[in-house]
GROMACS .gro file of C-alpha atoms in nm:
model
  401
    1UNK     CA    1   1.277   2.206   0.934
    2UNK     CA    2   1.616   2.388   1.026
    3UNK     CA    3   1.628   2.572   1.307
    4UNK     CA    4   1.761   2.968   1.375
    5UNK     CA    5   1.958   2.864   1.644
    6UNK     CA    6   2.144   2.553   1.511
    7UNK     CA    7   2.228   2.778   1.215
    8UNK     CA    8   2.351   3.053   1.377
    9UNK     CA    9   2.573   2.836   1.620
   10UNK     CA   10   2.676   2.648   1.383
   11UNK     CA   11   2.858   2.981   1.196
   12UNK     CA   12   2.988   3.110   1.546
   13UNK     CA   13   3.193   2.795   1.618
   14UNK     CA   14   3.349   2.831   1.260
   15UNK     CA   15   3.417   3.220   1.355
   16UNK     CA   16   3.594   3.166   1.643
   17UNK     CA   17   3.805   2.868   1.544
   18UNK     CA   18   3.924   3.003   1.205
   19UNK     CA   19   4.018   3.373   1.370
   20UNK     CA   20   4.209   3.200   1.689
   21UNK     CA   21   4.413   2.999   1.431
   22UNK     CA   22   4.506   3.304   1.210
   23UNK     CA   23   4.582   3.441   1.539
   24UNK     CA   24   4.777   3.144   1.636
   25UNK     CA   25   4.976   3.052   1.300
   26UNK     CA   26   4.937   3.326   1.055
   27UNK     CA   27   5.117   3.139   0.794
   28UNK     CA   28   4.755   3.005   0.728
   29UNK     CA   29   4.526   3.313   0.738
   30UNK     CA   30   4.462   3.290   0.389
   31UNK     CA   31   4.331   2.960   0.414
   32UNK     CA   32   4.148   3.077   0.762
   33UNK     CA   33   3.956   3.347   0.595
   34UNK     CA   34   3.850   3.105   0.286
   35UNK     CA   35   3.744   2.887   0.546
   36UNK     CA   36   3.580   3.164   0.707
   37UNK     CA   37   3.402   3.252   0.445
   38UNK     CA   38   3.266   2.936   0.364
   39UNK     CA   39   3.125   2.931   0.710
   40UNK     CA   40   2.963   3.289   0.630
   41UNK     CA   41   2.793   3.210   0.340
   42UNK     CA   42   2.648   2.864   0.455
   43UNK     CA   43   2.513   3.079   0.746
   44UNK     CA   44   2.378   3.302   0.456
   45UNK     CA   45   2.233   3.062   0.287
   46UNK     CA   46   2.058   2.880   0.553
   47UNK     CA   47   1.892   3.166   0.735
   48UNK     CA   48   1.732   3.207   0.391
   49UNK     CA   49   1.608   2.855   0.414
   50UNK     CA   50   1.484   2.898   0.750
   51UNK     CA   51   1.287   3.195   0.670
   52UNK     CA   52   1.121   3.073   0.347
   53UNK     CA   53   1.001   2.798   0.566
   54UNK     CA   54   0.871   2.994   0.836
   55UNK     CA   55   0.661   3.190   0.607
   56UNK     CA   56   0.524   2.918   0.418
   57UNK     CA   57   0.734   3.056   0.048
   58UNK     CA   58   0.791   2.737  -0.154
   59UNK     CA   59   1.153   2.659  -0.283
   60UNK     CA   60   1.256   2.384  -0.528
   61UNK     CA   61   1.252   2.022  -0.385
   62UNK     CA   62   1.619   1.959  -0.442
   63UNK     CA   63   1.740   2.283  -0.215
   64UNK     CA   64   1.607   2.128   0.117
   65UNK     CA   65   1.886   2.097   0.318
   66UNK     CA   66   1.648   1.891   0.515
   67UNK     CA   67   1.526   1.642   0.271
   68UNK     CA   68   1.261   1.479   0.554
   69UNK     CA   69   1.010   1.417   0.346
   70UNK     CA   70   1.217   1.166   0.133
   71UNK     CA   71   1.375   1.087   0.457
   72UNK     CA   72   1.013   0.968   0.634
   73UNK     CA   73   0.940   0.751   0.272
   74UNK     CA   74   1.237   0.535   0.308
   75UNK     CA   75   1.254   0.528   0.695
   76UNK     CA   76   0.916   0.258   0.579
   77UNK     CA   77   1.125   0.047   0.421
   78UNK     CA   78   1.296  -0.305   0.495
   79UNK     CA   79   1.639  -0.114   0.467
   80UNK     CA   80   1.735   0.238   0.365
   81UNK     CA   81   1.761   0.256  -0.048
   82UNK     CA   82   2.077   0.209  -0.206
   83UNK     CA   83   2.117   0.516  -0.387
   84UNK     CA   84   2.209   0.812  -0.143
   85UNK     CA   85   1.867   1.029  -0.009
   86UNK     CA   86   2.032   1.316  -0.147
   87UNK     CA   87   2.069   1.147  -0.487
   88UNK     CA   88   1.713   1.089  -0.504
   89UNK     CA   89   1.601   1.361  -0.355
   90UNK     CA   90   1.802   1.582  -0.611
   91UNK     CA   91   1.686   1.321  -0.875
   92UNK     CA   92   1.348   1.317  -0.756
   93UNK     CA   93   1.165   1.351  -1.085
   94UNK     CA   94   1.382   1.087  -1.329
   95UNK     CA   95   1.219   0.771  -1.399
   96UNK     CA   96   1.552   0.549  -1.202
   97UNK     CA   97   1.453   0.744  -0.866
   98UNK     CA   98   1.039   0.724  -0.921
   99UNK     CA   99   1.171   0.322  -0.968
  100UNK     CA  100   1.405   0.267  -0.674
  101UNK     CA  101   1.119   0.386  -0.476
  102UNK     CA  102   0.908   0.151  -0.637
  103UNK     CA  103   1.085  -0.111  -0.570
  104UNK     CA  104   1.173  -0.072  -0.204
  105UNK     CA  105   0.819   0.001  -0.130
  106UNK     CA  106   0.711  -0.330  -0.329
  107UNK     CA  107   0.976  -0.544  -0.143
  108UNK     CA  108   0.805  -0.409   0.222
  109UNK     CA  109   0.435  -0.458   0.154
  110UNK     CA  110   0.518  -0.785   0.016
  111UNK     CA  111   0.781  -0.855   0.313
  112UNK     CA  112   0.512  -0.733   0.555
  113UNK     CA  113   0.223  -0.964   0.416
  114UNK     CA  114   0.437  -1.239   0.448
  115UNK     CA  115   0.519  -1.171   0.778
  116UNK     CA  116   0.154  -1.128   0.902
  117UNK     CA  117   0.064  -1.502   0.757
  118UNK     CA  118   0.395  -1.664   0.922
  119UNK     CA  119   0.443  -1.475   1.231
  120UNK     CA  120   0.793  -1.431   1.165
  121UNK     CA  121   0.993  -1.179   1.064
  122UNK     CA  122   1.253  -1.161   0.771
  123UNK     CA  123   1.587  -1.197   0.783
  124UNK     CA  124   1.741  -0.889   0.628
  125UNK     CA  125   2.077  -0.871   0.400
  126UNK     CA  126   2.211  -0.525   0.292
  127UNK     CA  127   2.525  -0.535   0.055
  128UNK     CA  128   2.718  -0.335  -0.152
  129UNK     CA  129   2.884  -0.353  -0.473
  130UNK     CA  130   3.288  -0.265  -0.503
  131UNK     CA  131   3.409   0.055  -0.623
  132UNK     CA  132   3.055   0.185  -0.519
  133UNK     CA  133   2.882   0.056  -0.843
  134UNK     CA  134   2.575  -0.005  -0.670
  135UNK     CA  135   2.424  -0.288  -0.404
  136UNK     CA  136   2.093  -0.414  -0.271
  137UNK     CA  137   1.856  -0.589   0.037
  138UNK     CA  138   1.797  -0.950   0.026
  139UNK     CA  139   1.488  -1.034   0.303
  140UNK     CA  140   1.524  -1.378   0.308
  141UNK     CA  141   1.216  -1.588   0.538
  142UNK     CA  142   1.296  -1.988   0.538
  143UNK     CA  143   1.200  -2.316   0.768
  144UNK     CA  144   0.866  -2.154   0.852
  145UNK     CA  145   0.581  -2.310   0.926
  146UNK     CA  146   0.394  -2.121   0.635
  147UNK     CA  147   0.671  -2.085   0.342
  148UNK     CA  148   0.933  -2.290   0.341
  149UNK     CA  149   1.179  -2.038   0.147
  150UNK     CA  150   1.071  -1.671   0.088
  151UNK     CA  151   1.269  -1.392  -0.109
  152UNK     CA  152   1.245  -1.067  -0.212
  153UNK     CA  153   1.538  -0.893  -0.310
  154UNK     CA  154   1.597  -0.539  -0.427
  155UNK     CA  155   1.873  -0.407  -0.637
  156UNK     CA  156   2.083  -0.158  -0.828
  157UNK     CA  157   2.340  -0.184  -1.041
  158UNK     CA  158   2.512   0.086  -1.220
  159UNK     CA  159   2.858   0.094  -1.415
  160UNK     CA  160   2.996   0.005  -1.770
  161UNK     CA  161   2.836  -0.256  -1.992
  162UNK     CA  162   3.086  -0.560  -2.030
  163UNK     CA  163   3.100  -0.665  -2.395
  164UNK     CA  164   2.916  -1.001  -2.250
  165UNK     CA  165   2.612  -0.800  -2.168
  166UNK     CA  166   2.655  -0.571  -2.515
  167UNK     CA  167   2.657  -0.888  -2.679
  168UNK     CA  168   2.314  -0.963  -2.482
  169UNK     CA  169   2.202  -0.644  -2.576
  170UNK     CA  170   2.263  -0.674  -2.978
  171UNK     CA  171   2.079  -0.993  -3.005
  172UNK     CA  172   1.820  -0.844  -2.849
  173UNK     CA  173   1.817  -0.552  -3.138
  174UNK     CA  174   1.971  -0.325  -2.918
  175UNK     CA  175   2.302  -0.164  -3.046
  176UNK     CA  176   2.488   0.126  -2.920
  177UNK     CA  177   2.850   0.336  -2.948
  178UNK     CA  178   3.073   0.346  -2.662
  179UNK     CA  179   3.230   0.669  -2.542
  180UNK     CA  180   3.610   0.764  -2.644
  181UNK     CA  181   3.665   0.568  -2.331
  182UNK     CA  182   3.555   0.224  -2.412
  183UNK     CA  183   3.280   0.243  -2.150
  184UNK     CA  184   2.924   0.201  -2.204
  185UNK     CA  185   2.737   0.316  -1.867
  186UNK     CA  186   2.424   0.167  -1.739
  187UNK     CA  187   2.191   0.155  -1.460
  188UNK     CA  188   1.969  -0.156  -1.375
  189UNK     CA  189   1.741  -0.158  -1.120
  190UNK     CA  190   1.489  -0.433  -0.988
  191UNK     CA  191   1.251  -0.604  -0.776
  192UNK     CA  192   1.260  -0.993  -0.746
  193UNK     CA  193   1.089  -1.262  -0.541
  194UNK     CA  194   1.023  -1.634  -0.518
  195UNK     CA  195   0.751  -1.776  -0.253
  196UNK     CA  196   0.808  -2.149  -0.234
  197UNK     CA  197   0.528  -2.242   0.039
  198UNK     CA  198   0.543  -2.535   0.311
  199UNK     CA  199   0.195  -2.673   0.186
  200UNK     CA  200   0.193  -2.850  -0.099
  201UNK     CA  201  -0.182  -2.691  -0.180
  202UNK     CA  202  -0.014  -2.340  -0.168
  203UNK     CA  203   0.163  -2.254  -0.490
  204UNK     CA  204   0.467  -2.125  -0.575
  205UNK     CA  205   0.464  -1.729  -0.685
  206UNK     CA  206   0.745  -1.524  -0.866
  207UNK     CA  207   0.749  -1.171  -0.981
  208UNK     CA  208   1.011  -0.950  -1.128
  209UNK     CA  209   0.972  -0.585  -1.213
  210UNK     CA  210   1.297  -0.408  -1.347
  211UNK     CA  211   1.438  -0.121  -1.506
  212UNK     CA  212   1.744  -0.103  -1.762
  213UNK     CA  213   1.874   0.259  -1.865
  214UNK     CA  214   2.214   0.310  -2.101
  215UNK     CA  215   2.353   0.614  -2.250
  216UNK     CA  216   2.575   0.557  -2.551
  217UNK     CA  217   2.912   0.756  -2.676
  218UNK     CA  218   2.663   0.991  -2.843
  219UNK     CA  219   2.477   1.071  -2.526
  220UNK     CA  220   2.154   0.906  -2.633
  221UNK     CA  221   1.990   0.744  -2.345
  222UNK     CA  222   1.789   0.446  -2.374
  223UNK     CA  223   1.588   0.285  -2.160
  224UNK     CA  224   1.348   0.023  -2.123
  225UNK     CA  225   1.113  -0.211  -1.846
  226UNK     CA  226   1.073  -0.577  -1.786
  227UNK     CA  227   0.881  -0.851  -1.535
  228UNK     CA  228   0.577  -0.995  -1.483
  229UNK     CA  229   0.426  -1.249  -1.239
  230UNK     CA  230   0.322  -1.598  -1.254
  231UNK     CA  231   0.239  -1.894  -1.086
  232UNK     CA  232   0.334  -2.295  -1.052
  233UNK     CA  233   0.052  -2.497  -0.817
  234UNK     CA  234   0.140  -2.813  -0.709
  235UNK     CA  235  -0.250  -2.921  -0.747
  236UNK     CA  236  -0.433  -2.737  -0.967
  237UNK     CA  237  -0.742  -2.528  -0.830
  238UNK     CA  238  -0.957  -2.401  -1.131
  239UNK     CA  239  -1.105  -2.122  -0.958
  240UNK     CA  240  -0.835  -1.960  -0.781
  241UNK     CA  241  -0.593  -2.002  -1.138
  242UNK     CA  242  -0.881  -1.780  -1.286
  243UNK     CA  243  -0.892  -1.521  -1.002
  244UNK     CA  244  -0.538  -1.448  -1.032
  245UNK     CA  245  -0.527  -1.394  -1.389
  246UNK     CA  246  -0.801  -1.199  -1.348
  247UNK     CA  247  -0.645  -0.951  -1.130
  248UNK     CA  248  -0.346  -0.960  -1.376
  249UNK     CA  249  -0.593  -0.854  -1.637
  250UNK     CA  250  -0.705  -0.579  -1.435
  251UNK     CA  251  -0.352  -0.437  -1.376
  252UNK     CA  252  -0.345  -0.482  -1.788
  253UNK     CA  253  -0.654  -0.329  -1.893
  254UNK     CA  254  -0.602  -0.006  -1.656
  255UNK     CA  255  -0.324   0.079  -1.965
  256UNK     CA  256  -0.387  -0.111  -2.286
  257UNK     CA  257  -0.631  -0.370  -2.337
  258UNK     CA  258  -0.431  -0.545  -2.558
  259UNK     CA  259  -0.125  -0.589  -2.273
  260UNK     CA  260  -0.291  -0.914  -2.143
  261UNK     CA  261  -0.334  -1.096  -2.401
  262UNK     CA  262   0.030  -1.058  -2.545
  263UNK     CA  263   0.179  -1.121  -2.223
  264UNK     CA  264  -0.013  -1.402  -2.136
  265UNK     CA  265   0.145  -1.555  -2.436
  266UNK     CA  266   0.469  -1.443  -2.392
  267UNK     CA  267   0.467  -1.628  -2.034
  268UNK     CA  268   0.294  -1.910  -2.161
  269UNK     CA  269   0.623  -1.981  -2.438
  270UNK     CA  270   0.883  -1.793  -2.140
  271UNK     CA  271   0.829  -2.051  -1.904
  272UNK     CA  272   0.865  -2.331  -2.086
  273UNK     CA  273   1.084  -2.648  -2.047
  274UNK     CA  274   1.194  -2.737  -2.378
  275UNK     CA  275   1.342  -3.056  -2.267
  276UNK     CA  276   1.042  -3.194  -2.058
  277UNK     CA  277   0.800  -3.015  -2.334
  278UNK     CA  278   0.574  -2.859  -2.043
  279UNK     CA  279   0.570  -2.543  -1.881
  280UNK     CA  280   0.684  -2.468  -1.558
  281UNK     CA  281   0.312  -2.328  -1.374
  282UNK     CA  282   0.022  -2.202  -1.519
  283UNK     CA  283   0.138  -1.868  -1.616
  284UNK     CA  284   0.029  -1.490  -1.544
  285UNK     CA  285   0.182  -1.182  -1.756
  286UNK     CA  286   0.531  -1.174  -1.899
  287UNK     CA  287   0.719  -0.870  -2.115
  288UNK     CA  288   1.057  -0.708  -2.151
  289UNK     CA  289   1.203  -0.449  -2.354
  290UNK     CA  290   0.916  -0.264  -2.318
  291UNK     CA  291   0.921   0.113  -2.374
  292UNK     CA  292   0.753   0.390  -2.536
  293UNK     CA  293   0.802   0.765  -2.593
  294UNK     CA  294   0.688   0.854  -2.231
  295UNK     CA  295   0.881   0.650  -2.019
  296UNK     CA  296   0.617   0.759  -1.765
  297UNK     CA  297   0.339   0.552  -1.924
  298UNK     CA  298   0.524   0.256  -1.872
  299UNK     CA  299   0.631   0.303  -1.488
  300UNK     CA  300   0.263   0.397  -1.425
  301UNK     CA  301   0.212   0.039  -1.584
  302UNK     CA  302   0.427  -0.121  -1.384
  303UNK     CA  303   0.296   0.059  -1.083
  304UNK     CA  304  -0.051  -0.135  -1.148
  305UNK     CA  305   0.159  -0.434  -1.204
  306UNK     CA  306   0.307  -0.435  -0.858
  307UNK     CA  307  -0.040  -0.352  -0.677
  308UNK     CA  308  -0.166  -0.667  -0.833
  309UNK     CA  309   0.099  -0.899  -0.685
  310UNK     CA  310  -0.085  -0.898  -0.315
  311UNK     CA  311  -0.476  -0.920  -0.378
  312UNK     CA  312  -0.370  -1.194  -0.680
  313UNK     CA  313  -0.175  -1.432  -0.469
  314UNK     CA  314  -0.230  -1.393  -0.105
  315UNK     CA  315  -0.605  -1.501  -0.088
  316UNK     CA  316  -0.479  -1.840  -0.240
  317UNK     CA  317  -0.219  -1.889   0.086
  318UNK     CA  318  -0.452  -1.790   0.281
  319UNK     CA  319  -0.736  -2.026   0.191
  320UNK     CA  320  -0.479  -2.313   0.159
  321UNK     CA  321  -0.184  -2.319   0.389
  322UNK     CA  322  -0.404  -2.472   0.663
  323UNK     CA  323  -0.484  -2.778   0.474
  324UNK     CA  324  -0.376  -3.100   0.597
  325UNK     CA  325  -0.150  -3.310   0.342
  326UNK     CA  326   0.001  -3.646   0.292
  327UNK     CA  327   0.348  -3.772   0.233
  328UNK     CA  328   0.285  -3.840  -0.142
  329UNK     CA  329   0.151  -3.504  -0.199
  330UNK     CA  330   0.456  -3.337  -0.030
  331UNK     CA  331   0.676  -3.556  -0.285
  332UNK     CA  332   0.465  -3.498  -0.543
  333UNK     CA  333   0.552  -3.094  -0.422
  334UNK     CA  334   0.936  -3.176  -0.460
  335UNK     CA  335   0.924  -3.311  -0.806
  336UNK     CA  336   0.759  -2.993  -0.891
  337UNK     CA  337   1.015  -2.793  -0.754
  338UNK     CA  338   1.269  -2.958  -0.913
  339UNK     CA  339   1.123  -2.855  -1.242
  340UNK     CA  340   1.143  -2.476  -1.134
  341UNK     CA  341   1.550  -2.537  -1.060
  342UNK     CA  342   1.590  -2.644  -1.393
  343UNK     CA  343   1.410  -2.410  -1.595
  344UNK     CA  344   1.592  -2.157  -1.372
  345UNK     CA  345   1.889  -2.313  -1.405
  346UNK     CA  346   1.896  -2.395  -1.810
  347UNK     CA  347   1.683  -2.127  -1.979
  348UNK     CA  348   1.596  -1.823  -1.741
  349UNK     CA  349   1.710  -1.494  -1.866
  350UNK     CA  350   1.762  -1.307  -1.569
  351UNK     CA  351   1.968  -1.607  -1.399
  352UNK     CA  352   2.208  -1.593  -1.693
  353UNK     CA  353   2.234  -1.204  -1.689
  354UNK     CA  354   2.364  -1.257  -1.364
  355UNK     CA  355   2.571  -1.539  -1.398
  356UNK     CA  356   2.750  -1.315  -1.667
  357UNK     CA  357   2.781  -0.988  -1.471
  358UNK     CA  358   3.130  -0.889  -1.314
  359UNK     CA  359   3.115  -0.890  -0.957
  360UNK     CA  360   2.758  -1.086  -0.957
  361UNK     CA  361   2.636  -1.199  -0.592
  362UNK     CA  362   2.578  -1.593  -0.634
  363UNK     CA  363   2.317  -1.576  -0.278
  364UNK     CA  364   2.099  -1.306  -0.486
  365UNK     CA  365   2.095  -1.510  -0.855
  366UNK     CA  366   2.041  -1.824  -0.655
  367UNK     CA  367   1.766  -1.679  -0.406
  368UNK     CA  368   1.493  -1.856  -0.648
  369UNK     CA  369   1.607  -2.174  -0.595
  370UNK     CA  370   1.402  -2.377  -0.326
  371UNK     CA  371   1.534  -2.505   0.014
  372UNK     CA  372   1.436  -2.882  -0.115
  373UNK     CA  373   1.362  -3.055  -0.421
  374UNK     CA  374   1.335  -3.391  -0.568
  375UNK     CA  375   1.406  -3.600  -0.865
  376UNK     CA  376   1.297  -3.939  -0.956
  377UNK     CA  377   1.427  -4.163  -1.232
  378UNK     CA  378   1.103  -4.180  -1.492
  379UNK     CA  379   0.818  -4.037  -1.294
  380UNK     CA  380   0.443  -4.073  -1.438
  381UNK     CA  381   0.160  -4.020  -1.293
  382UNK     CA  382  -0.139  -4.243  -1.311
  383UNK     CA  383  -0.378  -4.148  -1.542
  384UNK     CA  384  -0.719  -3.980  -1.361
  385UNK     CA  385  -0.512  -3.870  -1.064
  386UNK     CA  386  -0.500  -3.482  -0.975
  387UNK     CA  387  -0.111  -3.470  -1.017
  388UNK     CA  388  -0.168  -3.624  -1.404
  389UNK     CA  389  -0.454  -3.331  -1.414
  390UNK     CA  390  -0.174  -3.085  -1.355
  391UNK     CA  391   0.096  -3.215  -1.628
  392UNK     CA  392  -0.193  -3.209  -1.935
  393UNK     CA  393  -0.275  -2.775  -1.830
  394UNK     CA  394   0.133  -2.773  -1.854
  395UNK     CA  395   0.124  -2.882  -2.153
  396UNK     CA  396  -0.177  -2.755  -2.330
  397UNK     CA  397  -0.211  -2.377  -2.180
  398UNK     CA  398  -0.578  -2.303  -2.118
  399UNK     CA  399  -0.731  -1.942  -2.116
  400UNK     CA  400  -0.838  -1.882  -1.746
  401UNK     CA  401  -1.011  -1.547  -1.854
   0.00000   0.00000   0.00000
């Protein structure tokens, strides 16, 4: 709320400085009365504020000098958003703001759980892109007693399209016409996060939920989603593999009953490991390039999408990460992991995007990567044993719903 008061103080102290220095150099009392002026009409203009509010007469959104509500939203968050308040106050109805907010919010209730079941809090990393082209927060949670190595990073990117990333882009069936200039802007926009537990009866989570938005030399804008969440146990546990892809359905169904299905499939052949011919966890939902006329349909999808993340995975910690465990199950845990570096490594897409990005930040492409792994020279496990269990559902998906 502005106050009378601070307004009309405010336009006094411009007053009086701007007449004194007419007095006192009248070379500049042009510029002293345009000055003046100014000061006048901002007055103006926010007495008119101040009185719409007092009588309860609703004004657009955008015109609050104030912007508080938006201001109170992202005071919850781990760190204040990237893009300026203003900017998304102003912006407050495009699909890139709805998603920034999306995103932060995500990153804190997930941050926040995590905190509650380690009792620690996470470190947090703000940084910034050159040439103001965009930046992020990195919460980072590692050597706990509960997860070994926790991430959840946030960020936005905005700027030209490099012909690397066009290239991307085309043999995805995407093609577009630069401007006169040779640029090609873009904003991208994202939530990721890799929970590598301490127990080796806790498994490994990831999710991803991201935005991608160009407009071409014509003007046409374009504009699609991505993500999806899945999940790579150490030691398989029927019943809690079918809860979570069960609340995965869920999120699915809310939208289009066909949406689980297809993007059970499409993580199922994602995460795969050509080389080792098994897949890296027992799956969940994958998609990309997903849009449709009403770009709102799709965020409201992806809305459900990150409400399932919490009530999917956090039972399964919390029923597990109390469990007692032996040396050959924790190595048994490493070899595992070092399967996720390597499919991270070799085939994951968003690793290469940005690996291929100018300016890319190595700590937030590398964040996925656990704090330890293991490899062993021709490791099999004995036949009948709960780690042999594990390798024939990599290889053979099963439907869990």
């Amino acid at each position: 709320m502005l106050r009378k008061p601070d307004l009309l103080n405010k336009t006094r102290k411009w007053l009086v400085f701007h007449r004194g220095y007419a007095r006192f150099n009248g070379s500049h009392e042009k510029l002293s009365k345009f000055a003046t002026g100014i000061a006048v009409m901002t007055g103006m203009v926010g007495g008119v504020v101040y009185c719409l509010e007092k009588y309860g007469i609703s004004y657009p959104v955008h015109a609050r000098f104030n912007a508080k509500n938006i201001r109170d939203v992202c005071n919850t968050y781990m760190a204040k958003p990237v893009t300026d308040i203003y900017e998304l106050e102003r912006n407050a109805d495009k699909v890139s703001s709805k998603m920034e907010h999306l995103i932060m919010k995500t990153q804190v209730e997930i941050c926040r759980e995590l905190e509650r079941l380690e009792g620690r809090n996470f470190a947090i990393d703000e940084w910034s892109k050159e040439n103001n082209t965009g930046g992020g927060v990195t919460c980072i949670l590692q050597d706990g007693k509960v997860f070994e190595k926790a991430g959840v990073n946030v960020s936005v990117v905005r700027g030209s399209l490099s012909e690397n990333l066009e290239k991307q882009m085309r043999a995805r069936g995407k093609h577009y016409t630069r401007k006169k200039d040779g640029t090609l802007p873009f904003v991208a926009m994202g939530v990721s996060s890799v929970i590598h537990p301490t127990n080796p009866h806790c498994p490994t989570l990831h999710f991803n939920f991201r935005y991608f938005e160009v407009v071409d030399g014509k003007g046409k804008r374009t504009w699609w989603f991505g993500g999806g969440c899945d999940l790579t146990p150490m030691y398989l546990v029927e019943d809690e593999v079918t809860q979570f892809h069960k609340a995965w359905k869920n999120a699915c169904d809310k939208h289009d009953p066909s949406y689980y299905e297809k993007f059970k499939k499409w993580c199922d052949d994602y995460f795969f490991i050509k080389i080792r011919n098994e897949r890296r966890g027992v799956g969940g939902i994958f998609f990309d390039d997903l849009e449709a006329e009403n770009p709102q349909e799709i965020f409201d999808f992806v809305t459900s999408c990150c409400g399932a993340i919490i009530p999917s995975y956090i039972p399964i910690i919390e029923s597990n990460m109390n469990k007692g465990f032996t040396e050959d199950q924790k190595a048994w845990q490493q070899l595992r992991r070092g399967r996720y570096v390597e499919f991270n490594l070799i085939y994951d897409r968003g690793t290469k995007f940005g690996f291929v990005t100018p300016g890319a930040r190595i700590e937030s492409i590398l964040m996925s990567l656990p704090l330890t792994a293991r490899w062993e020279y021709m490791h099999t496990p004995k036949l009948g044993t709960p780690e042999y269990e594990l390798l024939e559902v990599l290889k053979e998906p099963r439907d869990w719903v």
